[in-house]
Coordinates of C-alpha atoms in Angstrom, one line a residue:
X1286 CA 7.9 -114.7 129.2
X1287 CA 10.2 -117.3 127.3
X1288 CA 13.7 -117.6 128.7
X1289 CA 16.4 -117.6 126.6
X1290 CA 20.3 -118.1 125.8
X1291 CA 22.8 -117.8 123.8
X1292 CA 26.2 -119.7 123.2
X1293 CA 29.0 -116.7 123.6
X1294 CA 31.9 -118.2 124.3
X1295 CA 34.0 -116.4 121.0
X1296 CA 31.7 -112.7 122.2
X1297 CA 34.3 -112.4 125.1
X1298 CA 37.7 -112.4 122.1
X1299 CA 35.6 -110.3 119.9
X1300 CA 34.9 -107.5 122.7
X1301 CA 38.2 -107.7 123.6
X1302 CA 39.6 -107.2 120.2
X1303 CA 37.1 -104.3 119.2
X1304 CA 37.8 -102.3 122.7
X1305 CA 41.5 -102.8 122.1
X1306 CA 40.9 -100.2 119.1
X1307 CA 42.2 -97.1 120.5
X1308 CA 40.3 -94.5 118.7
X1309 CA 39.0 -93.5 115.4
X1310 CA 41.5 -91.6 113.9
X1311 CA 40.9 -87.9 113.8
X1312 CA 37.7 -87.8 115.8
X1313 CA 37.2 -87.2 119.5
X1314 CA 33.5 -88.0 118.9
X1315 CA 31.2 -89.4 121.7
X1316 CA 29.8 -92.1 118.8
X1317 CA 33.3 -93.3 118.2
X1318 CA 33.5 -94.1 121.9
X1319 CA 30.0 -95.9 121.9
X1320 CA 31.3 -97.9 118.5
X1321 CA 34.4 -99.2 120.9
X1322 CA 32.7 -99.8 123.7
X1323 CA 29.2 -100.7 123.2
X1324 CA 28.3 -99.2 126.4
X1325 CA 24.5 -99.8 128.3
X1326 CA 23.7 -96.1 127.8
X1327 CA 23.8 -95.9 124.2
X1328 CA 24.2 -99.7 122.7
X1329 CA 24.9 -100.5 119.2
X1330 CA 22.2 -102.9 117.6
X1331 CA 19.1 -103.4 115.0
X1332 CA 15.9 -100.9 115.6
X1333 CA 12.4 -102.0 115.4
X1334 CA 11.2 -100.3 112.5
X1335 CA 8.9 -103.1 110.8
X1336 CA 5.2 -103.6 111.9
X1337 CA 3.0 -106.0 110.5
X1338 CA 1.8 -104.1 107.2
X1339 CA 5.6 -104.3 106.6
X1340 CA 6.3 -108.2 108.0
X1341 CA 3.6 -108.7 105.6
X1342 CA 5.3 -107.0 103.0
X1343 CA 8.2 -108.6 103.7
X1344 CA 6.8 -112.1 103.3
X1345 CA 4.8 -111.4 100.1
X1346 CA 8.1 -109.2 98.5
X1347 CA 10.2 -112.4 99.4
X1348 CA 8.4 -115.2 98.2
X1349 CA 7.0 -113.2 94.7
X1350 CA 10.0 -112.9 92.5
X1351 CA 10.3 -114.5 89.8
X1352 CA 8.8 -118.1 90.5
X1353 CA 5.2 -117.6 89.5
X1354 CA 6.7 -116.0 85.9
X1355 CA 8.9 -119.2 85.4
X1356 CA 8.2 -121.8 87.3
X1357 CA 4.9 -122.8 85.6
X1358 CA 6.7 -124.2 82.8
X1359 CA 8.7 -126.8 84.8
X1360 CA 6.0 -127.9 86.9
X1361 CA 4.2 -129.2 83.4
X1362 CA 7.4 -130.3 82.5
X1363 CA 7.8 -133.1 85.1
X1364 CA 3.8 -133.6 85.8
X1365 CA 3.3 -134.1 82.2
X1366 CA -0.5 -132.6 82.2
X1367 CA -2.4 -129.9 82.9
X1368 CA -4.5 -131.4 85.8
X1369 CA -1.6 -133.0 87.5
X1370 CA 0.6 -130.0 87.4
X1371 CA -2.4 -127.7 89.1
X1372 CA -3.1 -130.6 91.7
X1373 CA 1.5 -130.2 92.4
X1374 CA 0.9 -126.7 92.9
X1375 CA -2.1 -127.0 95.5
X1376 CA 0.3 -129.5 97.2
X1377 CA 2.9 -126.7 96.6
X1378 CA 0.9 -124.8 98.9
X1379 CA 0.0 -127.1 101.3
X1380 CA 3.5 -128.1 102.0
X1381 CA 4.7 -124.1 102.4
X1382 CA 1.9 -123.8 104.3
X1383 CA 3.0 -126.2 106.7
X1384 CA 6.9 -125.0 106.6
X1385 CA 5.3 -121.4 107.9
X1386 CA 3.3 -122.4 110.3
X1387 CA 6.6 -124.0 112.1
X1388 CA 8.2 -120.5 111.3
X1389 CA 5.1 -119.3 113.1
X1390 CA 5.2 -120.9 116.3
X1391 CA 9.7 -120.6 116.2
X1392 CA 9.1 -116.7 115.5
X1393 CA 6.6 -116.2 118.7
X1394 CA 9.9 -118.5 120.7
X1395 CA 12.6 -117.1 119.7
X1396 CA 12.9 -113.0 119.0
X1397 CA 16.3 -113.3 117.8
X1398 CA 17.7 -112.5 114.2
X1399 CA 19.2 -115.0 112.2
X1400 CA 16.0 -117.7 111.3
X1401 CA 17.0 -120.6 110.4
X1402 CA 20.6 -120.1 111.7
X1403 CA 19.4 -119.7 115.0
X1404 CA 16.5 -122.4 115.6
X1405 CA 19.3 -124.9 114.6
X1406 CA 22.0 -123.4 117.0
X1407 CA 19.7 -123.5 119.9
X1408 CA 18.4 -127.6 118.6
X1409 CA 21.0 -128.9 117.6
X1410 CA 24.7 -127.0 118.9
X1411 CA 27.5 -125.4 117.2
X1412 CA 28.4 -127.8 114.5
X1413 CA 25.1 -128.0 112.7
X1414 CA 24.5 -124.2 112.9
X1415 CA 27.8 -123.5 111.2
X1416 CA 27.3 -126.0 108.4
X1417 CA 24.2 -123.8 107.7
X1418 CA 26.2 -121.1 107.6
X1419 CA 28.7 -122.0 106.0
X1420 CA 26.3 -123.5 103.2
X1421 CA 24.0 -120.2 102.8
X1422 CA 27.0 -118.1 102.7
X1423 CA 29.0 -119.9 100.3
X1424 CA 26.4 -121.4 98.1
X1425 CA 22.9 -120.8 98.6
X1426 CA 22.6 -117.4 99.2
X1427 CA 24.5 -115.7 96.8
X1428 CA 23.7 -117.9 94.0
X1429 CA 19.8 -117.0 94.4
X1430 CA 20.9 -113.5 94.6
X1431 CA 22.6 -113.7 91.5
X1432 CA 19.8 -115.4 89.5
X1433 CA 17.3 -112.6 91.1
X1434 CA 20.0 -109.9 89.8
X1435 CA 20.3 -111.5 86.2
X1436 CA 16.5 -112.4 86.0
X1437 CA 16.1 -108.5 86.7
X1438 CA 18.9 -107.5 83.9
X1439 CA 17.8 -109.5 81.7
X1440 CA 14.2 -108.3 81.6
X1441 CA 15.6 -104.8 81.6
X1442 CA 17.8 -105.7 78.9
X1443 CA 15.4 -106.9 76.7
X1444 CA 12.8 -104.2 77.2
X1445 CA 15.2 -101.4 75.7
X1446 CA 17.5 -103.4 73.4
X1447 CA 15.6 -103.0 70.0
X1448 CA 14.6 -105.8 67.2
X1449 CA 14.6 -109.7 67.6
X1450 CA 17.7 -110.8 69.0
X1451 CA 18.4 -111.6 72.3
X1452 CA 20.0 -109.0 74.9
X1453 CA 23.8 -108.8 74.8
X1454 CA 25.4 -110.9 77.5
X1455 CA 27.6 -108.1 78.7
X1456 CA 24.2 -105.3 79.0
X1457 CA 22.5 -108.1 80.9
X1458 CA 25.1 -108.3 83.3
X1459 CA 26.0 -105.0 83.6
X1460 CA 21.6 -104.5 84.7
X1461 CA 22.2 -107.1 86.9
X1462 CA 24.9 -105.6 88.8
X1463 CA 23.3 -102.0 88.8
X1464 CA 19.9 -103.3 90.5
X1465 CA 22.4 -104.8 93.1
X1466 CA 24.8 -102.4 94.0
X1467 CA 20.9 -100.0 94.3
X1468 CA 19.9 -102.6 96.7
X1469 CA 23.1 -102.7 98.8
X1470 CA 22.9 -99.4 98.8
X1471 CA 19.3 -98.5 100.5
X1472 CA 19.6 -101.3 102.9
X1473 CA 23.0 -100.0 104.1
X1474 CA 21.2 -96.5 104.3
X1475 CA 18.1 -97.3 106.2
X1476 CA 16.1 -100.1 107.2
X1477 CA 12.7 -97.7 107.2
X1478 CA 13.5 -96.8 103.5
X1479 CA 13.9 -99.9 102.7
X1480 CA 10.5 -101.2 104.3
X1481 CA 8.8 -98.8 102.6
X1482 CA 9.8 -100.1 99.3
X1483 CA 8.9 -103.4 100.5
X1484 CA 5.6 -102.6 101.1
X1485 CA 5.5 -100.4 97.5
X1486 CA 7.0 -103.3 95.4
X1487 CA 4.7 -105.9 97.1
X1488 CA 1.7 -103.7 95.9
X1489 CA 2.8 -103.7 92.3
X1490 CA 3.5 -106.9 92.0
X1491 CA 0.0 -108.1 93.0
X1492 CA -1.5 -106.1 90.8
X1493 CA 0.3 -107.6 87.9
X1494 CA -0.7 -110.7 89.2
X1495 CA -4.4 -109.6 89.3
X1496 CA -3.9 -108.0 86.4
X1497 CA -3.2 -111.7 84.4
X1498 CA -6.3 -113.6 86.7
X1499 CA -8.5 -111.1 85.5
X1500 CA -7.4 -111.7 82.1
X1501 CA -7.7 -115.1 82.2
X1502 CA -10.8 -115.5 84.1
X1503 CA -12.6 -113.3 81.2
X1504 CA -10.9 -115.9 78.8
X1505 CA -12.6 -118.8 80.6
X1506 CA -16.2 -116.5 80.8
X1507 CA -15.9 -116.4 77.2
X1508 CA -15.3 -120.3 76.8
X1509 CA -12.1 -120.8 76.7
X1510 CA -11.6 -123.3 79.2
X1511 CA -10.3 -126.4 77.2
X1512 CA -7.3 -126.8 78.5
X1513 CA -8.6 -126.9 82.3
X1514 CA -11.6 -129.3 81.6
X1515 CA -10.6 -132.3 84.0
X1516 CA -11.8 -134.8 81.4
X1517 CA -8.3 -134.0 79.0
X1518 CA -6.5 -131.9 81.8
X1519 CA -5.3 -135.2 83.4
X1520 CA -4.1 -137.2 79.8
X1521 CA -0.4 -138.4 79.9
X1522 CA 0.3 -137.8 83.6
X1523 CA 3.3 -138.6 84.9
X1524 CA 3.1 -142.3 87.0
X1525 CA 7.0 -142.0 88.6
X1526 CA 6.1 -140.9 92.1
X1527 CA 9.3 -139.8 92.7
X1528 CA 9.5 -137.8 89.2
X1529 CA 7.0 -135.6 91.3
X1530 CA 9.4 -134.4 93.4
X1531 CA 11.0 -132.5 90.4
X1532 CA 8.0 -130.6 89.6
X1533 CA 7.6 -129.9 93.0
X1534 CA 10.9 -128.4 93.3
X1535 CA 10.0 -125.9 90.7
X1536 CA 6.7 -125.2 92.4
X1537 CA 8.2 -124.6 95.9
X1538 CA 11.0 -122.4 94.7
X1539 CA 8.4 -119.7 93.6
X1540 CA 7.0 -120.8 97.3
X1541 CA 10.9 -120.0 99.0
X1542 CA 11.6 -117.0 101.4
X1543 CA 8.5 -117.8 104.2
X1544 CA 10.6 -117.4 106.8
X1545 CA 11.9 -113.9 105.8
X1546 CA 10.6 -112.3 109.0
X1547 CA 12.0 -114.6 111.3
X1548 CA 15.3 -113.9 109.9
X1549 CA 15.0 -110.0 110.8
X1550 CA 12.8 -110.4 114.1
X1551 CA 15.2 -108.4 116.3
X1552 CA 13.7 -105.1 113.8
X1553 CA 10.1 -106.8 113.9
X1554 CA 7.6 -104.6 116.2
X1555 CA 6.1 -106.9 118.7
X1556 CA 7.9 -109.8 117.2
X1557 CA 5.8 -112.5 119.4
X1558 CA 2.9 -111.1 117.8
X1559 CA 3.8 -110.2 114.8
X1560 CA 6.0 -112.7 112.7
X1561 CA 3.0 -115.4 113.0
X1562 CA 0.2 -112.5 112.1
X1563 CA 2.7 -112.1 109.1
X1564 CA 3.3 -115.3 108.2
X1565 CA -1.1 -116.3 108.5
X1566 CA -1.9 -113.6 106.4
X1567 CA 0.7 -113.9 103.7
X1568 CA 0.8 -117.5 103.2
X1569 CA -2.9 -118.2 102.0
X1570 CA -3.5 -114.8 100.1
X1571 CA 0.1 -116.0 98.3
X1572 CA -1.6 -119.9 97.5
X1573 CA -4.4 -118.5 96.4
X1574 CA -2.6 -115.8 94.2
X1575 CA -0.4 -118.5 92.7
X1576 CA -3.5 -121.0 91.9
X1577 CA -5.7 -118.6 90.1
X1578 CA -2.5 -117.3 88.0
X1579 CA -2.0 -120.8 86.9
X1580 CA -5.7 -121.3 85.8
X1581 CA -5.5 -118.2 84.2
X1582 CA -2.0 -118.9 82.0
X1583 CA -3.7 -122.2 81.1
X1584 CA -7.5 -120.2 80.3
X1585 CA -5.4 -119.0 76.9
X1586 CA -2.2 -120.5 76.5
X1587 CA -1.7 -124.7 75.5
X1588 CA 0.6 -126.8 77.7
X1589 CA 2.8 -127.1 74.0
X1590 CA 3.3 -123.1 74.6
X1591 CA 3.8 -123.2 77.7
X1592 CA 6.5 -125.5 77.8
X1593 CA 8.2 -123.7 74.6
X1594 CA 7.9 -120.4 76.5
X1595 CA 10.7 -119.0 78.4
X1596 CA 8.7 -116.8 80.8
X1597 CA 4.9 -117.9 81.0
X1598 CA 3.6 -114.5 81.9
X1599 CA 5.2 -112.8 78.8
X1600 CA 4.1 -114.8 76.7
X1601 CA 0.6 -114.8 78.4
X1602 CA 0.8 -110.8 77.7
X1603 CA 2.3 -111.0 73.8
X1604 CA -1.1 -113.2 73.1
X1605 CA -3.6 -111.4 75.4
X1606 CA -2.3 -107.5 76.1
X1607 CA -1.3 -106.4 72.4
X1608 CA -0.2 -103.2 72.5
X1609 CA 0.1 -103.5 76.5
X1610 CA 2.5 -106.7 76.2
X1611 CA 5.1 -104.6 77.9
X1612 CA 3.1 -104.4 81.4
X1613 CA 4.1 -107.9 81.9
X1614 CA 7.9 -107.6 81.5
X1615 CA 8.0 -104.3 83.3
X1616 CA 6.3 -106.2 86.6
X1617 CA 8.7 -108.9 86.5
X1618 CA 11.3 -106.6 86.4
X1619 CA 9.6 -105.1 89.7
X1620 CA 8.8 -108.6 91.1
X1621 CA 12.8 -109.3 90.7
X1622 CA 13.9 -106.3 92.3
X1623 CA 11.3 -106.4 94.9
X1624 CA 12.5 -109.8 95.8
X1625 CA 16.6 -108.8 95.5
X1626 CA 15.7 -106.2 98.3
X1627 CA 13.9 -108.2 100.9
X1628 CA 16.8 -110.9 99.5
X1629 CA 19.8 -108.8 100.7
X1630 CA 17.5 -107.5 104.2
X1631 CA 17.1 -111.0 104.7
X1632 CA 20.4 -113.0 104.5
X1633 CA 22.3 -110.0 105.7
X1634 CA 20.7 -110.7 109.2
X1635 CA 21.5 -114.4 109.1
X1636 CA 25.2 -113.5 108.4
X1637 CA 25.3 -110.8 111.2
X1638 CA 23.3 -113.7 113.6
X1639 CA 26.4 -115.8 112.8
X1640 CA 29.2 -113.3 112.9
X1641 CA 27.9 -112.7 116.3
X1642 CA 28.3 -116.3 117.6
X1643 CA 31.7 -116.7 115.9
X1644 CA 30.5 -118.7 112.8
X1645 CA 31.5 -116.0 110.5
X1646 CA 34.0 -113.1 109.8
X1647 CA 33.8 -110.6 112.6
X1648 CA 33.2 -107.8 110.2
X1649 CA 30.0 -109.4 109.4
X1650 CA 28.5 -108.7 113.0
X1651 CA 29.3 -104.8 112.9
X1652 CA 26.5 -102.3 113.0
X1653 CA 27.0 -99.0 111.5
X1654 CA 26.6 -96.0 114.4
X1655 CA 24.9 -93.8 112.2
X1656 CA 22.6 -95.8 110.1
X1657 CA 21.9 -99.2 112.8
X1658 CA 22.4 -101.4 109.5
X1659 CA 24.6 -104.1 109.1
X1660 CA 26.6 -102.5 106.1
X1661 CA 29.8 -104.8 106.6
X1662 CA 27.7 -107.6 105.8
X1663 CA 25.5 -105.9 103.4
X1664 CA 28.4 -105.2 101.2
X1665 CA 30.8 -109.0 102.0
X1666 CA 27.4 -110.1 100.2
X1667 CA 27.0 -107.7 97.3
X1668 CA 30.9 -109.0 96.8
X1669 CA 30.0 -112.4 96.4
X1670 CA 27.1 -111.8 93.9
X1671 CA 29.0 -110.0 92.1
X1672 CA 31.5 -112.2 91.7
X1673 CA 29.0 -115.2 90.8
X1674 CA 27.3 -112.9 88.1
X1675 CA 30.9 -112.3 86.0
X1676 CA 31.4 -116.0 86.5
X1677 CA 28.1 -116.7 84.9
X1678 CA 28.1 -120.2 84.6
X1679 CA 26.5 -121.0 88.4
X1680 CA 23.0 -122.2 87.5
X1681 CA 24.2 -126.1 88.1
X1682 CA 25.0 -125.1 91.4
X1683 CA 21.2 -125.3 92.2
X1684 CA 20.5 -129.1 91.7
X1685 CA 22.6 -130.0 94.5
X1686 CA 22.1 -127.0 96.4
X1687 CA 18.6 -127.8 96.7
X1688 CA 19.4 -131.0 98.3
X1689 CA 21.3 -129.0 100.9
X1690 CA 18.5 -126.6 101.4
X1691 CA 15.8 -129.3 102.1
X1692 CA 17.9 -130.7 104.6
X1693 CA 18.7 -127.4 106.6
X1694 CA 14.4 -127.1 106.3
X1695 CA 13.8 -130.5 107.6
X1696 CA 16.1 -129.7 110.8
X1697 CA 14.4 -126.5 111.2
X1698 CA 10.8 -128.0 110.8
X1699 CA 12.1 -130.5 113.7
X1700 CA 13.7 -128.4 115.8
X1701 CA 10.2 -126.9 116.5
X1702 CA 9.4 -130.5 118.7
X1703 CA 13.0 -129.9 120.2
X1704 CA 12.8 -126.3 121.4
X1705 CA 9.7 -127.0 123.3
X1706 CA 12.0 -129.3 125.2
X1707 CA 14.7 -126.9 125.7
X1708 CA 12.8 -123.7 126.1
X1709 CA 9.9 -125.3 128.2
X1710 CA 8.8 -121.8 129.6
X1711 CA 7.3 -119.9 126.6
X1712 CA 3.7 -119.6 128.0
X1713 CA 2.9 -116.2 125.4
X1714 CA 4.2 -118.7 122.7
X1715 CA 2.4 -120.6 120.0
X1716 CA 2.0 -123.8 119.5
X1717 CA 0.8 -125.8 116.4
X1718 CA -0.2 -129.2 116.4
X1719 CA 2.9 -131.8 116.5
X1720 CA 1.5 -133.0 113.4
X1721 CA 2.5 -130.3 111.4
X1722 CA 6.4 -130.3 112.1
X1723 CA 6.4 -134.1 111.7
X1724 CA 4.6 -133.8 108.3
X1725 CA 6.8 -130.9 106.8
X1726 CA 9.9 -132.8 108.2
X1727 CA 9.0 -136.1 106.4
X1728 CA 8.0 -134.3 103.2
X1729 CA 11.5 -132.8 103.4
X1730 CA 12.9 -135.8 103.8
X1731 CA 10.9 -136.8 100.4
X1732 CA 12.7 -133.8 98.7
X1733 CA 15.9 -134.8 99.9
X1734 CA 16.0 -138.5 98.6
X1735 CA 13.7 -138.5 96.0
X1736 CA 15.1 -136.5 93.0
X1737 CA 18.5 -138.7 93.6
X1738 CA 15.9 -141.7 93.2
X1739 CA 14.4 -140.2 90.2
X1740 CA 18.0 -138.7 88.6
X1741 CA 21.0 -140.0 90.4
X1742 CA 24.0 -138.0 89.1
X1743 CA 26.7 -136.7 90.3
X1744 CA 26.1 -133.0 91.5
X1745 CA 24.4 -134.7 94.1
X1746 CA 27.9 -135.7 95.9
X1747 CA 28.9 -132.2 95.7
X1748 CA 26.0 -131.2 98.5
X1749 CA 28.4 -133.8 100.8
X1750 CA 31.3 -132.9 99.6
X1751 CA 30.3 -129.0 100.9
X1752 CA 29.3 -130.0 104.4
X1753 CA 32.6 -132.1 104.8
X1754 CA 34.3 -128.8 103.5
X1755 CA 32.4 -127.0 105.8
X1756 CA 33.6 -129.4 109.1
X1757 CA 36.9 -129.3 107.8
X1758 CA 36.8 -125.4 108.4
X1759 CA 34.6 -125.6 111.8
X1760 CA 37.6 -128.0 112.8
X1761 CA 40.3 -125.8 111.8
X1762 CA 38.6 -122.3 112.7
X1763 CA 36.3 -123.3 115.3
X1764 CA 36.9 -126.0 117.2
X1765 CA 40.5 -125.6 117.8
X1766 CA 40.6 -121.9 117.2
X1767 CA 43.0 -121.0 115.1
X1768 CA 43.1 -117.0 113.9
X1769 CA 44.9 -115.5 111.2
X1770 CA 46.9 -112.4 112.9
X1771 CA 45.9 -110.3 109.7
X1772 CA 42.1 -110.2 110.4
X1773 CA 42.5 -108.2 113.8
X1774 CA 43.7 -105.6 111.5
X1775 CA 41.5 -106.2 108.5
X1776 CA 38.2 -106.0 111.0
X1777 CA 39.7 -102.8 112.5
X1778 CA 40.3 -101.7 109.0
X1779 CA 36.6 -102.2 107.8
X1780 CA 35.5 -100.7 111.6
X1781 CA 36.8 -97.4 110.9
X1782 CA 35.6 -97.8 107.4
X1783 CA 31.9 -98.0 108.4
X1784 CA 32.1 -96.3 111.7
X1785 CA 30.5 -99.6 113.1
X1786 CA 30.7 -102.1 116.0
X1787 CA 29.4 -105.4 117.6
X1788 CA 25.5 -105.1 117.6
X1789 CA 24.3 -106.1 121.2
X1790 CA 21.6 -107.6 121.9
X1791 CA 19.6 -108.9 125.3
X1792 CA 18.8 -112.5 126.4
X1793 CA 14.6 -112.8 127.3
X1794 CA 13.6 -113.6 130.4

């Protein structure tokens, strides 16, 4: 069995300071004592209540949102053709491909929550697995969560608001901020409820992907194929190698979210087992899902259309569904949701993975008694989307935040050669060739420098400026340990609030 450990040296201040809570007010209740104490009889933590139909869910809801609606259009954009855009999205695939099977073989090591927050904690220390923190909680996360949550309320927006003009700012926003409060709201309730949704939306949304293939591979049975013959497809490609790199951004966005079940592994059946199972069966069907949908936008619609339209697949239904246009729009607005669930499911886990080691708020490591969901969390992160969505102006954000992202997945793709240094006995583990970390961590690399090659502006210093933030903070919070006498009380506060405590959880041996 693999062996492992944790770093806990904050976990001793944080048990102190929950068990010096004398009581719940008003309540003589044997679950308020368990809440302070977290004894061995009745711990507080995460229950295993996904399997594999639902880690497959899981991985399907994540990475289907709204990419394969979108993304199309900037893929052509920055390949310039037809034939060079489908040969960036096979690489697409190829290159996710690569990232999961490194999730793979990291999932069957280490049964832990927190994904990517963890591998790098157990690589590479304390330092680097706060800067990811620190990065995901203040940038990354909520910003895709509020593009998910306006993607959504916009769709819904536009489907009921009546005539030609576009939705009204305020309605679209207003959509966006019901879907998300839904979402914090069955996740906080129950992690089974919220599985089975998974496993629901994940079924609708491929078959309103099959829905379009099928479409579009009658279009080419009846001859329409001129925009896929190879002998024009391929005119006016793009020769700037590292221009690539830009459509490929756009191509492995609708690719993000792979390592979804690693991130909640301490709720995943069998997790040895099951988060690679997941991850094999839901990465090809996904590559293969995402190719034929691109032959079949390009069976009808021109690459001139395409890169007018503002959502591919809509405009793929206005020309193709007539009166049934509206199936389209109404799947995206599942896909979004869909993804917005397994989103908040997700990042919630990293947070409470970090709260437990002392990288984050306290609050964010409390499980509720009742429920065994991390509700603090939940709702510290429905807060900050919130806040990003009034704000509005945030998409910028995501040119240098991808730079940031592609470095935190090049450490992670590595840190699969160092853990089988560290954690040497892992016999029921998996192992994947060497080949494929060193690959996915040199193509990261690629990600990393060459859109700077390609565009150097300045958003790209902010990505730097953010991690030195970020040490600054470690320095100040971390290293030398300084704590605000106010958040004793505020975590008590939110303890009583949620009836919650410290999730435990067990070492492996």
């Amino acid at each position: 069995m693999a062996w492992l450990k944790t770093s806990h040296r904050n976990n001793v201040q944080k048990y102190k300071l929950l068990e010096n809570i004398s009581s719940f007010p008003e309540t003589d209740s044997d679950e308020a004592e368990d809440c302070i104490h977290d004894d061995d009889d009745n711990k507080i933590g995460l229950k295993k209540e996904v399997g594999l139909i639902g880690g497959v869910a899981l991985v399907v809801n994540s990475i289907i949102g709204s990419g394969i609606f979108v993304a199309p259009q900037g893929v052509l954009l920055d390949a310039q053709s037809v034939g060079m855009s489908m040969v960036v999205w096979v690489v697409c695939g190829i290159v996710a491909s690569l990232g999961a099977l490194c999730f793979a073989e990291l999932g069957s090591k280490v049964p832990q929550s927190g994904g990517t927050y963890t591998y790098i904690l157990l690589a590479y220390g304390d330092l680097p697995a706060f800067l990811v923190s620190w990065a995901s909680t203040i940038i990354i996360k909520p910003a895709s969560g509020a593009l998910l949550s306006l993607t959504f309320g916009y769709y819904v927006a536009e489907y009921i608001t009546t005539g030609s003009c576009p939705p009204a700012d305020l309605a679209v926003k207003l959509f966006a901020m019901l879907a998300l409060m839904m979402v914090v709201f069955i996740n906080c309730m129950s992690v089974q409820a919220a599985n089975s949704l998974q496993i629901l939306f994940s079924v609708s949304k491929i078959l309103v992907l099959t829905l379009i293939i099928i479409t579009g591979f009658i279009m080419i049975l009846k001859g329409q194929h001129q925009y896929l013959d190879p002998s024009v497809s391929f005119k006016s490609s793009s020769t700037d190698i590292f221009g690539y790199a830009l459509a490929m951004y756009q191509g492995l966005w609708a690719f993000s979210g792979m390592e979804v079940v690693n991130t909640v592994a301490e709720e995943i059946v069998n997790s040895e087992r099951n988060i690679p199972l997941a991850i094999f069966i839901a990465m090809p069907f996904i590559t293969v899902v995402y190719l034929m949908t691109n032959v079949a936008y390009f069976s009808l619609l021109s690459p001139e259309e395409v890169l007018a339209s503002s959502a591919v697949a809509v405009t793929f239904a206005d020309r193709s569904f007539g009166t049934m246009a509206w199936v389209i729009p109404l799947g995206v607005c599942i896909s979004t949701f869909g993804a917005l669930l397994t989103a908040f499911l997700a990042d919630s886990r990293a947070s409470l993975a970090a709260g437990r080691e002392g990288h984050m708020l306290i609050l964010a490591s409390l499980v509720t008694i009742k429920w065994k969901t991390p509700a603090p969390a939940l709702v510290l992160q429905g807060v900050t989307v919130v806040a990003l969505i009034m704000v509005g102006k945030f998409k910028p954000l995501f040119k240098f935040t991808g730079t940031v992202v592609w470095l935190i997945n090049a450490a992670t793709f590595f840190s699969v050669i160092i853990l089988r240094y560290k954690l040497p006995r892992c016999p029921n583990s998996l192992k994947i060739p060497t080949l494929v970390p060193v690959l996915a961590t040199l193509f990261s690399i690629y990600m990393i420098l060459a859109p700077i090659i390609a565009e150097p502006t300045a958003e790209y210093l902010y990505a730097v400026l953010l991690m030195l933030l970020g040490v600054a903070f470690h320095t100040v919070f971390i290293r030398y340990g300084y704590h605000p006498k106010s958040m004793d009380s505020i975590t008590r506060f939110f303890q009583k609030l949620f009836f919650a405590g410290l999730s435990s959880f067990e070492s492996v041996t």
